[in-house]
Tab-separated table of C-alpha atoms in Angstrom:
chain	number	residue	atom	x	y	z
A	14	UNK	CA	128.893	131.565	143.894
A	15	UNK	CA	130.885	134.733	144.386
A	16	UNK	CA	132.590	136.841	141.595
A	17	UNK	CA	136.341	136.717	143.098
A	18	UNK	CA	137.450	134.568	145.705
A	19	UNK	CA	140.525	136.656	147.335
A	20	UNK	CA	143.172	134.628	148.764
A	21	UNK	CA	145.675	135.931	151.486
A	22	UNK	CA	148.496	134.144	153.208
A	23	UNK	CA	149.580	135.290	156.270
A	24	UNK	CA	152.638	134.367	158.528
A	25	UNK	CA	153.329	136.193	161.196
A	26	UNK	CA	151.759	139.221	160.101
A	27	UNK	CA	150.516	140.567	163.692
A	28	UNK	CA	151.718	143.958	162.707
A	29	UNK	CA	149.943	144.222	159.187
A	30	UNK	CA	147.189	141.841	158.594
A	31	UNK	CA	144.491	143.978	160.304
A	32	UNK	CA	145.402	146.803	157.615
A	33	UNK	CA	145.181	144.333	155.051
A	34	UNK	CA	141.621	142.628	155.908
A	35	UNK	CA	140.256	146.328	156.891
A	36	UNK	CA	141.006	147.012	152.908
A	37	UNK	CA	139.533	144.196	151.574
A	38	UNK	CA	136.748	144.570	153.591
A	39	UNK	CA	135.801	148.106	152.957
A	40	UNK	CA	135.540	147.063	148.986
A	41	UNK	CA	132.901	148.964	147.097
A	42	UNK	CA	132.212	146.125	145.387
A	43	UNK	CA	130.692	143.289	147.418
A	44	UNK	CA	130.163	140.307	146.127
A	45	UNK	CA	133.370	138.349	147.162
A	46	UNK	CA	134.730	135.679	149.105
A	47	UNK	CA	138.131	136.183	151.537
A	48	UNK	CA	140.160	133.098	152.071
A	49	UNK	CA	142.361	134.145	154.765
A	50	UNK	CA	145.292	131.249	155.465
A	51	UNK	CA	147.079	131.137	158.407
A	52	UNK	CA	150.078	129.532	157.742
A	53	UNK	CA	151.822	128.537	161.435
A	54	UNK	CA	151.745	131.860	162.784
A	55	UNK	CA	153.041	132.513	166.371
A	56	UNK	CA	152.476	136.094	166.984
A	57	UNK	CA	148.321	136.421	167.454
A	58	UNK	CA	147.835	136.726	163.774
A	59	UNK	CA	144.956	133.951	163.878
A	60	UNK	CA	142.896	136.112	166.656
A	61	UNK	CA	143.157	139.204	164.444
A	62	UNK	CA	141.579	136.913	161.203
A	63	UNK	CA	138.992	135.209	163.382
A	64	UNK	CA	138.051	138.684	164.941
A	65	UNK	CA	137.078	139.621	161.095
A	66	UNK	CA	135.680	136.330	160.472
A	67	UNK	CA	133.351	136.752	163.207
A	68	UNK	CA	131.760	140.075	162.579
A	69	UNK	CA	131.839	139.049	158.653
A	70	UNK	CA	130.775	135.806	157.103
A	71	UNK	CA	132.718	136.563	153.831
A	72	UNK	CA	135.618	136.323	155.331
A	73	UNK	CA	137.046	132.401	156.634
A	74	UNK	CA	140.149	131.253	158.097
A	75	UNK	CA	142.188	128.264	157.105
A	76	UNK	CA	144.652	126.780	160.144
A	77	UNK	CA	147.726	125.001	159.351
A	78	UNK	CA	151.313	124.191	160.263
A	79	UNK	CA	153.720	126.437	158.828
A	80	UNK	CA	154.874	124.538	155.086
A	81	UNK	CA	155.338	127.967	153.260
A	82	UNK	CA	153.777	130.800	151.132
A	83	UNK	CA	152.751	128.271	148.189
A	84	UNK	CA	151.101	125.801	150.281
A	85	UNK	CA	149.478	128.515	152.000
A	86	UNK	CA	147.945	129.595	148.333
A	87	UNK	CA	147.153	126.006	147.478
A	88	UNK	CA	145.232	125.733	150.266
A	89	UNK	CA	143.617	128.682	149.514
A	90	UNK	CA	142.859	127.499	146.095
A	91	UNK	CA	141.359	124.610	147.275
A	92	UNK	CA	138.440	126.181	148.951
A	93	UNK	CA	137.858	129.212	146.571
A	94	UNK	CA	134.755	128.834	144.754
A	95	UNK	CA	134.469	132.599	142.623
A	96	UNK	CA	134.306	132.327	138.945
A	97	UNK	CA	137.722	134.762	139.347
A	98	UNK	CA	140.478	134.192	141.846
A	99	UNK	CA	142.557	137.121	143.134
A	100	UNK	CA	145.868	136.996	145.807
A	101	UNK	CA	146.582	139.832	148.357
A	102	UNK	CA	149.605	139.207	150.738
A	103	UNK	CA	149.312	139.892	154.292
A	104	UNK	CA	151.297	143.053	154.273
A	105	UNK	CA	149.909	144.996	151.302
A	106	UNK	CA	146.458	146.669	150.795
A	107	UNK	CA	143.638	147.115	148.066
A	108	UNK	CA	142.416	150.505	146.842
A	109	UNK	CA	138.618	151.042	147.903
A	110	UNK	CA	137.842	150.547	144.222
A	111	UNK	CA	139.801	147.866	143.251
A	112	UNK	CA	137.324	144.627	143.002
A	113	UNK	CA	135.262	146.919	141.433
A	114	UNK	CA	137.073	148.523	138.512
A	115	UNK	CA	137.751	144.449	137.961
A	116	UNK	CA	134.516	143.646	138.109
A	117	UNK	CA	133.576	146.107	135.209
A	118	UNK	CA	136.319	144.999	132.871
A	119	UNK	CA	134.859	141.103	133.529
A	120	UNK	CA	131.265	142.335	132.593
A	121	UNK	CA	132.544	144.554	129.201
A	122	UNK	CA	134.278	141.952	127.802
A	123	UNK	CA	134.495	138.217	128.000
A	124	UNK	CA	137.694	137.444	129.597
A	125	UNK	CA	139.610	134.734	131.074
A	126	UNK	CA	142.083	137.099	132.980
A	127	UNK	CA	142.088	140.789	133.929
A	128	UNK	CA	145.309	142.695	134.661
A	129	UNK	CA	145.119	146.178	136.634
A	130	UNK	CA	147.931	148.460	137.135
A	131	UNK	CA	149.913	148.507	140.896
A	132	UNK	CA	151.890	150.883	142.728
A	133	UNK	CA	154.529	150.492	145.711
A	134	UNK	CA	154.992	151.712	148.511
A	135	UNK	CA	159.252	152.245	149.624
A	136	UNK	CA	158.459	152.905	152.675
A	137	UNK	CA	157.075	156.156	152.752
A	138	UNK	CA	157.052	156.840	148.788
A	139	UNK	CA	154.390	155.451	147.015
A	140	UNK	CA	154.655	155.580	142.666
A	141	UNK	CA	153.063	153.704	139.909
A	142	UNK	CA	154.547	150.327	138.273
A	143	UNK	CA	155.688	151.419	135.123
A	144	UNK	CA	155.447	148.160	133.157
A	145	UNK	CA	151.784	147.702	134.748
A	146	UNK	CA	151.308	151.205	133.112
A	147	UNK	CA	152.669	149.694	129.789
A	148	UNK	CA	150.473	146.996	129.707
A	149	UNK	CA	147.493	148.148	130.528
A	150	UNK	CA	147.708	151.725	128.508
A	151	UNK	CA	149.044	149.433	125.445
A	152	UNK	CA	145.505	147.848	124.396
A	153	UNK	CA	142.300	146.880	125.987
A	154	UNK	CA	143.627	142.948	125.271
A	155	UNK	CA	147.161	141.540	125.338
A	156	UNK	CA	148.915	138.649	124.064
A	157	UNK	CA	150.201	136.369	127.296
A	158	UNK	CA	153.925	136.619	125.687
A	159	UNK	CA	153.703	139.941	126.022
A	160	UNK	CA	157.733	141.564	127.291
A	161	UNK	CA	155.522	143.665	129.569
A	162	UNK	CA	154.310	140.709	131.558
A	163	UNK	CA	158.097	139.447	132.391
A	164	UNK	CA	158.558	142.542	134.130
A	165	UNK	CA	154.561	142.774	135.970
A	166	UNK	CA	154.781	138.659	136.490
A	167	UNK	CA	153.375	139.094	140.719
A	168	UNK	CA	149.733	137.756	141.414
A	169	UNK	CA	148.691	141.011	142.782
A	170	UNK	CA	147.542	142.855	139.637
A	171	UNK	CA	145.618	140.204	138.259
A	172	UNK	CA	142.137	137.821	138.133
A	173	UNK	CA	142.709	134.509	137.157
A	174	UNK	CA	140.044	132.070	135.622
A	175	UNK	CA	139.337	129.174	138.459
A	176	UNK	CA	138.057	127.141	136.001
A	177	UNK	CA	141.365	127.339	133.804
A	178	UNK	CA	143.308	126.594	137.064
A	179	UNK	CA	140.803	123.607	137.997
A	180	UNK	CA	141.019	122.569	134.473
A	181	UNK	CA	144.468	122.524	134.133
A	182	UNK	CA	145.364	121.617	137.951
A	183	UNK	CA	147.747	124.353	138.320
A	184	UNK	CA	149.197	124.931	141.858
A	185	UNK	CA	152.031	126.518	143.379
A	186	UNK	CA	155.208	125.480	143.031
A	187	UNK	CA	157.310	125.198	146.215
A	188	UNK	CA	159.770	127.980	145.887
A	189	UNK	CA	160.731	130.695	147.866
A	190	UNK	CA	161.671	132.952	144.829
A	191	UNK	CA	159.411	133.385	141.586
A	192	UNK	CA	156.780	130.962	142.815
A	193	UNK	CA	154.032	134.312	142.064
A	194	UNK	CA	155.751	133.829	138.413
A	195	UNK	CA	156.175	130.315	137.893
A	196	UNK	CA	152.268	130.148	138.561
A	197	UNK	CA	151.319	133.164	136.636
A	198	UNK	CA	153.094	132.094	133.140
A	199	UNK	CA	151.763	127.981	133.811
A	200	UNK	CA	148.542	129.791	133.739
A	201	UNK	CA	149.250	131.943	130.905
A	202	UNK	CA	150.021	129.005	128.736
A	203	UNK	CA	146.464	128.038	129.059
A	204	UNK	CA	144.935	132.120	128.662
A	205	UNK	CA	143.255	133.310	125.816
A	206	UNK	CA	141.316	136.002	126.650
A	207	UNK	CA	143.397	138.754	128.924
A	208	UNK	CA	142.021	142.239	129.048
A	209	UNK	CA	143.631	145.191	130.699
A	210	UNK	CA	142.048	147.293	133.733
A	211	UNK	CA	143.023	151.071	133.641
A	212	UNK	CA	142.700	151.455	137.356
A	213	UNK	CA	145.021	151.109	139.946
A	214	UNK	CA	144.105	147.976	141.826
A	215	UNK	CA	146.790	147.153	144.517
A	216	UNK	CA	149.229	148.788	147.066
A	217	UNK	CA	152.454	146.865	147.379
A	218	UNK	CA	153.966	147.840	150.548
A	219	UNK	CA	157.890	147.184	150.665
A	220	UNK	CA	159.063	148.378	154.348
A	221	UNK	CA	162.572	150.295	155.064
A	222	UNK	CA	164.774	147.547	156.299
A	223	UNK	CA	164.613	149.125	159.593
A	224	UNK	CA	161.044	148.353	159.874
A	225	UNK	CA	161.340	144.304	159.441
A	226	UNK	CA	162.564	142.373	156.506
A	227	UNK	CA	160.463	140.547	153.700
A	228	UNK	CA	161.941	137.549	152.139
A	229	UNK	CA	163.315	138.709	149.451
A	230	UNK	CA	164.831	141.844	151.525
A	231	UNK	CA	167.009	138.943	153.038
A	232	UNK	CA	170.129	137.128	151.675
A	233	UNK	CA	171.620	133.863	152.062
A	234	UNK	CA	173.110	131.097	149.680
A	235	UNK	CA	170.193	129.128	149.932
A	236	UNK	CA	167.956	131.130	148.910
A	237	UNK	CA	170.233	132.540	145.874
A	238	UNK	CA	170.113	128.730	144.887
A	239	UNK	CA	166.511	128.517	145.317
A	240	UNK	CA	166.007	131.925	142.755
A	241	UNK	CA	168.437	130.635	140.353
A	242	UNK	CA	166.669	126.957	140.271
A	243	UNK	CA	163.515	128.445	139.925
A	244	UNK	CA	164.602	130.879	137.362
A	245	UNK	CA	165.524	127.631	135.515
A	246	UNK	CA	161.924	126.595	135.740
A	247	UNK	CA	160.350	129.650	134.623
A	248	UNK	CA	162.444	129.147	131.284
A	249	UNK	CA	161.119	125.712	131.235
A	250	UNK	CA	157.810	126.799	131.433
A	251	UNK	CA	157.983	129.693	128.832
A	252	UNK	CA	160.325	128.497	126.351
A	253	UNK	CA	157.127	128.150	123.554
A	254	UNK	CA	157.411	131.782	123.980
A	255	UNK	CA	160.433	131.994	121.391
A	256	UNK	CA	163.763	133.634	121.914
A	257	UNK	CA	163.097	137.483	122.379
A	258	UNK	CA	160.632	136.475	125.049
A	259	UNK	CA	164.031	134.437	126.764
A	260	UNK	CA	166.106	137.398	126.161
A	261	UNK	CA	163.349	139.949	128.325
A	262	UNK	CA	163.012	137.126	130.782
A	263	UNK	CA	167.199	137.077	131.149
A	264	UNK	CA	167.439	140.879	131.741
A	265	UNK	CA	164.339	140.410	134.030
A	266	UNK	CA	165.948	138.366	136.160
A	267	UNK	CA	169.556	140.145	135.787
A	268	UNK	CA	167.752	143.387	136.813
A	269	UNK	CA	166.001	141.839	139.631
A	270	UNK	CA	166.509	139.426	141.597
A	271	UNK	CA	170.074	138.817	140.809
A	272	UNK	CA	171.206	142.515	140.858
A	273	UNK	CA	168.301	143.955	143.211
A	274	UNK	CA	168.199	141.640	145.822
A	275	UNK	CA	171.477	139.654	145.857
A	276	UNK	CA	174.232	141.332	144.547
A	277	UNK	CA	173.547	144.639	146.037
A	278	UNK	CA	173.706	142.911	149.496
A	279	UNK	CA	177.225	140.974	148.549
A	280	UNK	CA	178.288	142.186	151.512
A	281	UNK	CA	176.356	139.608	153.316
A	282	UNK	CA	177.313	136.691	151.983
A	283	UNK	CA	180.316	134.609	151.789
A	284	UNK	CA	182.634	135.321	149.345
A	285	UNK	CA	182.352	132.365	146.941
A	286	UNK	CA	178.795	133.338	146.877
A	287	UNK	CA	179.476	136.523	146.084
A	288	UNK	CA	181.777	135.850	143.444
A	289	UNK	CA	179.075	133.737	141.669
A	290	UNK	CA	176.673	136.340	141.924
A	291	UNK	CA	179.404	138.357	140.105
A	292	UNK	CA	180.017	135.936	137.679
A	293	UNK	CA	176.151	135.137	137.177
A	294	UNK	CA	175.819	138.964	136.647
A	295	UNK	CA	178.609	139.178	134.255
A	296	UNK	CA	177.401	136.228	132.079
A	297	UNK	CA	173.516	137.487	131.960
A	298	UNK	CA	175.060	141.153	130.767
A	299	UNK	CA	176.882	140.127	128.038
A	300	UNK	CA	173.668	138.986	126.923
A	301	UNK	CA	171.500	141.937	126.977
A	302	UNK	CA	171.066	144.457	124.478
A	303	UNK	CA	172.852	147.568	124.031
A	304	UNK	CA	169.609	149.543	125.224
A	305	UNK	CA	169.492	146.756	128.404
A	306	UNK	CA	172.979	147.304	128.864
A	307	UNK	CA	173.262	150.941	129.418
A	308	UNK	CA	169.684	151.270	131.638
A	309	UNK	CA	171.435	148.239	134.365
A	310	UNK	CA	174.571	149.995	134.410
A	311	UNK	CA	172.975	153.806	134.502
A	312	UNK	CA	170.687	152.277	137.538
A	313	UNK	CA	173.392	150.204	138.921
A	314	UNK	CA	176.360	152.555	138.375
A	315	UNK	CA	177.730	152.081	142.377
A	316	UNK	CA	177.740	148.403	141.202
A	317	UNK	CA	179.035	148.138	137.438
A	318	UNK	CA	180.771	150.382	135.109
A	319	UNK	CA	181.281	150.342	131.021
A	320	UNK	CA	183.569	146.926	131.872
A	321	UNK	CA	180.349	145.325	133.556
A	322	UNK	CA	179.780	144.456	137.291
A	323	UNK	CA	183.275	146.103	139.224
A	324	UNK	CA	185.071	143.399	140.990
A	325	UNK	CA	184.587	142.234	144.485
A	326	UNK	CA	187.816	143.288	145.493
A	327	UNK	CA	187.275	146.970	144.374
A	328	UNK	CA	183.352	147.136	145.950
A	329	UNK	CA	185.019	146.040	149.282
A	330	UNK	CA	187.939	148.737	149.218
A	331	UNK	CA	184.950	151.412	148.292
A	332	UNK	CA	182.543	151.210	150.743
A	333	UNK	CA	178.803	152.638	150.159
A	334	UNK	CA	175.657	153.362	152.430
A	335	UNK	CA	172.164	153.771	150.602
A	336	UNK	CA	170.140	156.175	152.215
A	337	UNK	CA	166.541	156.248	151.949
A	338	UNK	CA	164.874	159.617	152.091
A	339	UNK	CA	161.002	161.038	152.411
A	340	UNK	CA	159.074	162.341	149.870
A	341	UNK	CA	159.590	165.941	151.265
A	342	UNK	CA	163.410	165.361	150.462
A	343	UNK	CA	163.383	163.151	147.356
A	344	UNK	CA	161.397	160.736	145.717
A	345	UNK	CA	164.082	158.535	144.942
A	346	UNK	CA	167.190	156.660	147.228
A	347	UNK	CA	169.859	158.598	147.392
A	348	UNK	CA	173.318	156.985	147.342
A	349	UNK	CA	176.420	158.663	148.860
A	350	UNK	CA	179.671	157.538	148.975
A	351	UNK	CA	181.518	157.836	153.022
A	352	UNK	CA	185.020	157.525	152.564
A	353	UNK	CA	187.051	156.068	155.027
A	354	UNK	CA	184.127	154.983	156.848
A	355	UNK	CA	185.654	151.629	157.735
């Protein structure tokens, strides 16, 4: 039986799965299984997998119609047989190290669940997660309510117990938004033992728009809808948490998806979904703190003001264009405002 059973869906991922399987098979550490799922692709993604299937046995490939990302992980799930399960998507990449600095926190202690810290990649501009870095430079073991997890709640970072999820028969939820979190807090209700790995142990790649979309880089009603209904599951699931944990989950979402993936692309919507986006907005920062308050509007300030989100009318009058810049120029996106543009 291996240590980790790694699981990566892929869909259409021609142009980044190579890069991906190349990292997780130059680990220093050995001793794992790849389940590679191809979920429907049309694009040659299957020939890349069963080109690294064939040279090594490791790595297998799972064939099926397209039916999503969370199918794509049950069936992964289904076949893993580690003692630890881990989740890499298609278009990201592990550090050399990272099954390995894993590994050692699994042999120190006697855990249930490790969780590493992450960075991303915006395009060109890689940094660290801060709230990974919080977690994991707060104690050697953490509570699973802990605020730090609403705001670190993606598979990436973590090694989950199979025999918790076999136990409990957890699987993915069929969602297109906060599926990675619905899953990771149903198995957090079940977690006792969670130590913290002071590594770095994933490289989430988010492309510049102009370099192909990911889900969540694209907008539409339906899959607002979807985000918000699944929202209202993950408050389902984590409501024996208690009521500070609600009010970190609230800004969570508020902060992102709602504000980071929806309402900053208003634009591209209809306008009675963008005017519930405003009013969702609105209704989730009356509720924040004064602290939560003043760090979404300071972030968001093309977008709200002391008042709270600026009306539609006045963000359509005031046009803005983001512009994302190198590391030579900046290390953050800049944001200018072109009058008269339109």
């Amino acid at each position: 039986m291996p240590k980790v059973s790694v699981i990566i869906p892929a869909y259409n991922a021609r142009k980044t799965i190579k890069r991906c399987l190349d990292s997780v098979q130059g680990q220093s550490f050995a001793d794992f299984e790849a389940i590679c799922i191809d979920d429907g692709s049309t694009d040659g993604t299957e020939d890349i997998i069963r080109e690294t299937c064939s040279k090594d046995s490791r790595f297998s490939l799972i064939r099926q119609e397209n039916r999503g990302v969370a199918a794509a992980r049950n069936s992964g799930l289904g076949k893993a047989r580690g003692e630890f399960i881990a989740f890499v998507d298609a278009d990201d990449v592990l550090p050399a190290s990272a099954l390995q600095h894993m590994h050692q926190i699994s042999v120190i202690h006697e855990c249930d669940t490790i969780v590493g810290m992450y960075e991303r990649v915006d395009g060109f501009t890689p940094y660290l997660n801060t709230r990974s870095s919080n977690l994991v430079n707060k104690a050697r073991r953490v509570d699973p309510d802990d605020v730090n997890f609403v705001h670190t709640w993606s598979l990436w970072n973590k090694w989950f117990s199979r025999s918790i999820i076999e136990e409990h028969a957890l699987k993915f939820e069929n969602y297109t938004h906060l599926e990675d979190a619905i899953f990771v807090y149903s198995y957090l209700l079940h977690a006792t033992r969670i130590y913290t790995c002071p590594h770095i142990v994933y490289t989430y790649i988010k492309p510049l728009p102009s370099f192909g979309r990911t889900t969540t880089q694209n907008v539409s009603k339906e899959l607002l809808n979807s985000a918000e209904t699944a929202f209202a599951r993950l408050k389902e699931i984590t409501a024996p948490f208690g009521d500070n944990f609600q009010e970190e989950l609230e800004y969570r979402f508020l902060n992102s998806p709602l504000i980071g993936d929806y309402y900053r692309r208003f634009w591209s919507l209809g306008r009675s979904c963008a005017d519930h986006i405003h009013e969702q907005a609105k209704k989730l920062l009356e509720k924040t703190t004064e602290t939560q308050r003043e760090k979404i509007i300071a972030a968001n300030f093309d977008l709200f003001n002391e008042n709270g989100p600026i009306p539609i009318e006045s963000l359509m009058s005031h046009q803005l264009v983001a512009v994302a810049v190198g590391d030579s120029v900046s290390p953050n996106i800049a944001t200018m405002r072109i009058e008269g543009l339109y």
